[in-house]
mmCIF file of C-alpha atoms in Angstrom:
data_model
loop_
_atom_site.group_PDB
_atom_site.id
_atom_site.type_symbol
_atom_site.label_atom_id
_atom_site.label_comp_id
_atom_site.label_asym_id
_atom_site.label_seq_id
_atom_site.Cartn_x
_atom_site.Cartn_y
_atom_site.Cartn_z
ATOM 1 C CA MET F 1 -13.657 -2.688 1.310
ATOM 2 C CA LYS F 2 -13.124 0.037 3.883
ATOM 3 C CA ASN F 3 -14.517 3.527 3.507
ATOM 4 C CA PHE F 4 -12.247 5.665 1.332
ATOM 5 C CA SER F 5 -12.741 9.399 0.954
ATOM 6 C CA PRO F 6 -13.167 10.500 -2.676
ATOM 7 C CA GLY F 7 -9.924 10.325 -4.634
ATOM 8 C CA VAL F 8 -7.873 8.526 -1.973
ATOM 9 C CA PHE F 9 -8.273 5.040 -3.424
ATOM 10 C CA ASP F 10 -7.391 6.414 -6.889
ATOM 11 C CA GLN F 11 -4.257 8.000 -5.399
ATOM 12 C CA VAL F 12 -3.212 4.652 -3.919
ATOM 13 C CA VAL F 13 -3.846 2.833 -7.211
ATOM 14 C CA SER F 14 -1.866 5.478 -9.155
ATOM 15 C CA HIS F 15 1.083 5.079 -6.804
ATOM 16 C CA CYS F 16 0.964 1.285 -7.165
ATOM 17 C CA ARG F 17 0.784 1.621 -10.957
ATOM 18 C CA SER F 18 3.785 3.994 -11.007
ATOM 19 C CA ALA F 19 6.292 1.169 -10.644
ATOM 20 C CA ILE F 20 5.965 -2.160 -12.385
ATOM 21 C CA ASN F 21 9.436 -3.571 -11.704
ATOM 22 C CA HIS F 22 9.392 -3.349 -7.917
ATOM 23 C CA GLU F 23 7.016 -3.009 -5.015
ATOM 24 C CA VAL F 24 5.923 0.364 -3.692
ATOM 25 C CA GLY F 25 3.893 1.155 -0.620
ATOM 26 C CA GLY F 26 2.545 3.749 1.707
ATOM 27 C CA LEU F 27 0.455 4.509 4.727
ATOM 28 C CA LEU F 28 -3.272 5.092 5.016
ATOM 29 C CA VAL F 29 -4.482 7.856 7.331
ATOM 30 C CA GLY F 30 -7.925 8.483 8.693
ATOM 31 C CA GLU F 31 -10.014 7.663 11.718
ATOM 32 C CA PHE F 32 -11.564 4.670 13.409
ATOM 33 C CA THR F 33 -15.214 4.177 14.163
ATOM 34 C CA ASP F 34 -16.491 1.382 16.398
ATOM 35 C CA ASN F 35 -15.671 -1.520 14.079
ATOM 36 C CA ALA F 36 -14.465 0.166 10.915
ATOM 37 C CA VAL F 37 -11.938 2.572 9.492
ATOM 38 C CA ASN F 38 -12.473 5.663 7.375
ATOM 39 C CA VAL F 39 -9.467 6.223 5.108
ATOM 40 C CA MET F 40 -9.177 9.941 4.422
ATOM 41 C CA GLY F 41 -5.691 10.159 2.956
ATOM 42 C CA ALA F 42 -2.653 8.252 1.761
ATOM 43 C CA ILE F 43 1.012 8.983 2.280
ATOM 44 C CA PRO F 44 3.264 7.298 -0.298
ATOM 45 C CA ALA F 45 6.374 5.864 1.365
ATOM 46 C CA LEU F 46 8.790 7.541 -1.031
ATOM 47 C CA ALA F 47 11.755 6.928 1.296
ATOM 48 C CA ALA F 48 10.969 3.211 1.591
ATOM 49 C CA SER F 49 13.480 0.613 0.582
ATOM 50 C CA GLU F 50 11.755 -0.733 -2.532
ATOM 51 C CA GLN F 51 12.907 -4.032 -3.955
ATOM 52 C CA THR F 52 11.538 -6.430 -6.513
ATOM 53 C CA ALA F 53 9.700 -8.547 -3.969
ATOM 54 C CA ASN F 54 9.264 -6.379 -0.875
ATOM 55 C CA VAL F 55 9.030 -2.874 0.473
ATOM 56 C CA THR F 56 10.573 -1.796 3.784
ATOM 57 C CA PHE F 57 9.263 1.128 5.806
ATOM 58 C CA THR F 58 12.442 2.787 7.052
ATOM 59 C CA HIS F 59 12.740 5.183 9.992
ATOM 60 C CA GLU F 60 12.713 7.985 7.433
ATOM 61 C CA VAL F 61 9.322 6.795 6.139
ATOM 62 C CA TRP F 62 7.823 6.925 9.633
ATOM 63 C CA ASP F 63 9.329 10.371 10.300
ATOM 64 C CA GLU F 64 8.010 11.735 6.977
ATOM 65 C CA ALA F 65 4.591 10.197 7.641
ATOM 66 C CA LEU F 66 4.304 11.797 11.066
ATOM 67 C CA ASP F 67 5.336 15.168 9.607
ATOM 68 C CA ALA F 68 2.777 14.768 6.791
ATOM 69 C CA ILE F 69 0.042 13.944 9.284
ATOM 70 C CA ASP F 70 0.859 17.076 11.290
ATOM 71 C CA THR F 71 0.843 19.330 8.227
ATOM 72 C CA ASP F 72 -1.559 17.694 5.748
ATOM 73 C CA PHE F 73 -3.855 15.569 7.916
ATOM 74 C CA PRO F 74 -4.169 17.220 11.339
ATOM 75 C CA GLY F 75 -6.340 15.282 13.737
ATOM 76 C CA LEU F 76 -6.003 12.034 11.771
ATOM 77 C CA ARG F 77 -3.818 9.012 12.437
ATOM 78 C CA ILE F 78 -2.234 6.089 10.638
ATOM 79 C CA VAL F 79 -5.004 3.527 10.132
ATOM 80 C CA GLY F 80 -3.348 0.992 7.801
ATOM 81 C CA TRP F 81 -0.992 0.532 4.891
ATOM 82 C CA TYR F 82 -0.823 -0.472 1.246
ATOM 83 C CA HIS F 83 1.688 -1.960 -1.132
ATOM 84 C CA SER F 84 1.939 -3.363 -4.625
ATOM 85 C CA HIS F 85 2.747 -6.856 -5.831
ATOM 86 C CA PRO F 86 3.497 -6.300 -9.529
ATOM 87 C CA ARG F 87 3.134 -9.644 -11.309
ATOM 88 C CA PHE F 88 3.030 -11.536 -7.960
ATOM 89 C CA GLY F 89 -0.696 -11.656 -7.290
ATOM 90 C CA VAL F 90 -2.621 -10.689 -4.192
ATOM 91 C CA PHE F 91 -1.472 -12.331 -0.958
ATOM 92 C CA MET F 92 0.414 -11.468 2.210
ATOM 93 C CA SER F 93 3.975 -12.797 2.107
ATOM 94 C CA ASN F 94 5.727 -13.784 5.313
ATOM 95 C CA TYR F 95 7.429 -10.394 5.290
ATOM 96 C CA ASP F 96 4.086 -8.602 4.742
ATOM 97 C CA GLN F 97 2.629 -10.530 7.660
ATOM 98 C CA PHE F 98 5.611 -9.475 9.789
ATOM 99 C CA ILE F 99 4.880 -5.822 8.964
ATOM 100 C CA GLN F 100 1.188 -6.246 9.785
ATOM 101 C CA GLU F 101 1.897 -8.132 13.027
ATOM 102 C CA ASN F 102 4.468 -5.610 14.281
ATOM 103 C CA PHE F 103 3.194 -2.229 13.100
ATOM 104 C CA PHE F 104 -0.557 -2.536 12.410
ATOM 105 C CA LEU F 105 -1.909 -4.538 15.336
ATOM 106 C CA ASP F 106 -5.375 -3.024 15.585
ATOM 107 C CA PRO F 107 -7.739 -5.503 13.870
ATOM 108 C CA ARG F 108 -9.402 -2.594 12.059
ATOM 109 C CA MET F 109 -6.114 -1.642 10.335
ATOM 110 C CA PRO F 110 -6.190 -2.901 6.743
ATOM 111 C CA ALA F 111 -3.317 -4.063 4.618
ATOM 112 C CA LEU F 112 -4.236 -3.239 1.025
ATOM 113 C CA VAL F 113 -2.396 -5.269 -1.661
ATOM 114 C CA ILE F 114 -2.618 -4.353 -5.355
ATOM 115 C CA ASP F 115 -1.161 -6.130 -8.371
ATOM 116 C CA PRO F 116 -1.160 -3.302 -10.927
ATOM 117 C CA ILE F 117 -0.317 -5.665 -13.781
ATOM 118 C CA SER F 118 -3.226 -8.087 -13.331
ATOM 119 C CA GLY F 119 -5.599 -5.486 -11.903
ATOM 120 C CA ASP F 120 -6.358 -7.559 -8.807
ATOM 121 C CA GLY F 121 -6.450 -6.291 -5.263
ATOM 122 C CA GLY F 122 -7.288 -7.416 -1.778
ATOM 123 C CA VAL F 123 -7.720 -6.226 1.780
ATOM 124 C CA PHE F 124 -6.264 -8.144 4.729
ATOM 125 C CA HIS F 125 -6.943 -7.857 8.479
ATOM 126 C CA PHE F 126 -6.283 -9.692 11.720
ATOM 127 C CA ILE F 127 -9.007 -12.269 12.246
ATOM 128 C CA ASP F 128 -8.758 -14.614 15.234
ATOM 129 C CA GLY F 129 -5.085 -13.748 15.698
ATOM 130 C CA SER F 130 -3.857 -14.216 12.128
ATOM 131 C CA VAL F 131 -3.752 -12.073 8.999
ATOM 132 C CA GLN F 132 -6.597 -13.074 6.668
ATOM 133 C CA PRO F 133 -8.113 -11.762 3.410
ATOM 134 C CA THR F 134 -11.390 -9.917 3.952
ATOM 135 C CA ASP F 135 -12.241 -8.344 0.601
ATOM 136 C CA THR F 136 -11.197 -8.498 -3.042
ATOM 137 C CA PHE F 137 -11.564 -5.994 -5.872
ATOM 138 C CA THR F 138 -10.390 -5.249 -9.384
ATOM 139 C CA ILE F 139 -8.844 -2.138 -10.878
ATOM 140 C CA GLU F 140 -7.937 -1.180 -14.409
ATOM 141 C CA PRO F 141 -4.658 -3.058 -14.970
ATOM 142 C CA VAL F 142 -1.596 -1.361 -16.359
ATOM 143 C CA SER F 143 -1.854 -1.606 -20.153
ATOM 144 C CA ASP F 144 0.856 -3.113 -22.360
ATOM 145 C CA ASP F 145 1.555 0.358 -23.783
ATOM 146 C CA GLU F 146 1.904 1.819 -20.298
ATOM 147 C CA GLN F 147 4.219 -1.029 -19.236
ATOM 148 C CA LEU F 148 6.415 -0.347 -22.250
ATOM 149 C CA ARG F 149 6.459 3.415 -21.552
ATOM 150 C CA ILE F 150 7.340 2.892 -17.864
ATOM 151 C CA THR F 151 10.049 0.360 -18.740
ATOM 152 C CA LYS F 152 11.609 2.804 -21.249
ATOM 153 C CA GLU F 153 11.541 5.601 -18.650
ATOM 154 C CA ILE F 154 13.232 3.359 -16.083
ATOM 155 C CA LYS F 155 15.954 2.338 -18.568
ATOM 156 C CA ARG F 156 16.466 5.964 -19.608
ATOM 157 C CA ASN F 157 16.822 7.042 -15.953
ATOM 158 C CA GLU F 158 19.196 4.177 -15.159
ATOM 159 C CA GLY F 159 21.266 4.604 -18.306
#
């Protein structure tokens, strides 16, 4: 996996675990070295259009990200992105590949995919012109008790 500053990967995992009924996502910020990326921060895409099976980075997401970089991460840049696939597994859908191919063209820019329910994750990059998996990992999956608590909170907020 890429180099993550302390706490950043945990922040990404927490954001992915915060919603189990739809995808969430965000941007990774940091710096590039010759053939690698150092991820030094994450910006959750709170203004994204989040649906059951995809997440869309709206113009508002990009504007908020650029403002956050200026204020919270001066001197850094967007180096990749992440999103969750709750209950879907770890892969890059056609829509995910579209996002990677149109917004994250540098081969060093990772796409991090996490299934918070199963606890599986993966990193994807451009390799020989196509988006390919390059690393896999596991996290602590969302527990049954936590799923129940989150589901009750969602119903309470919707009701």
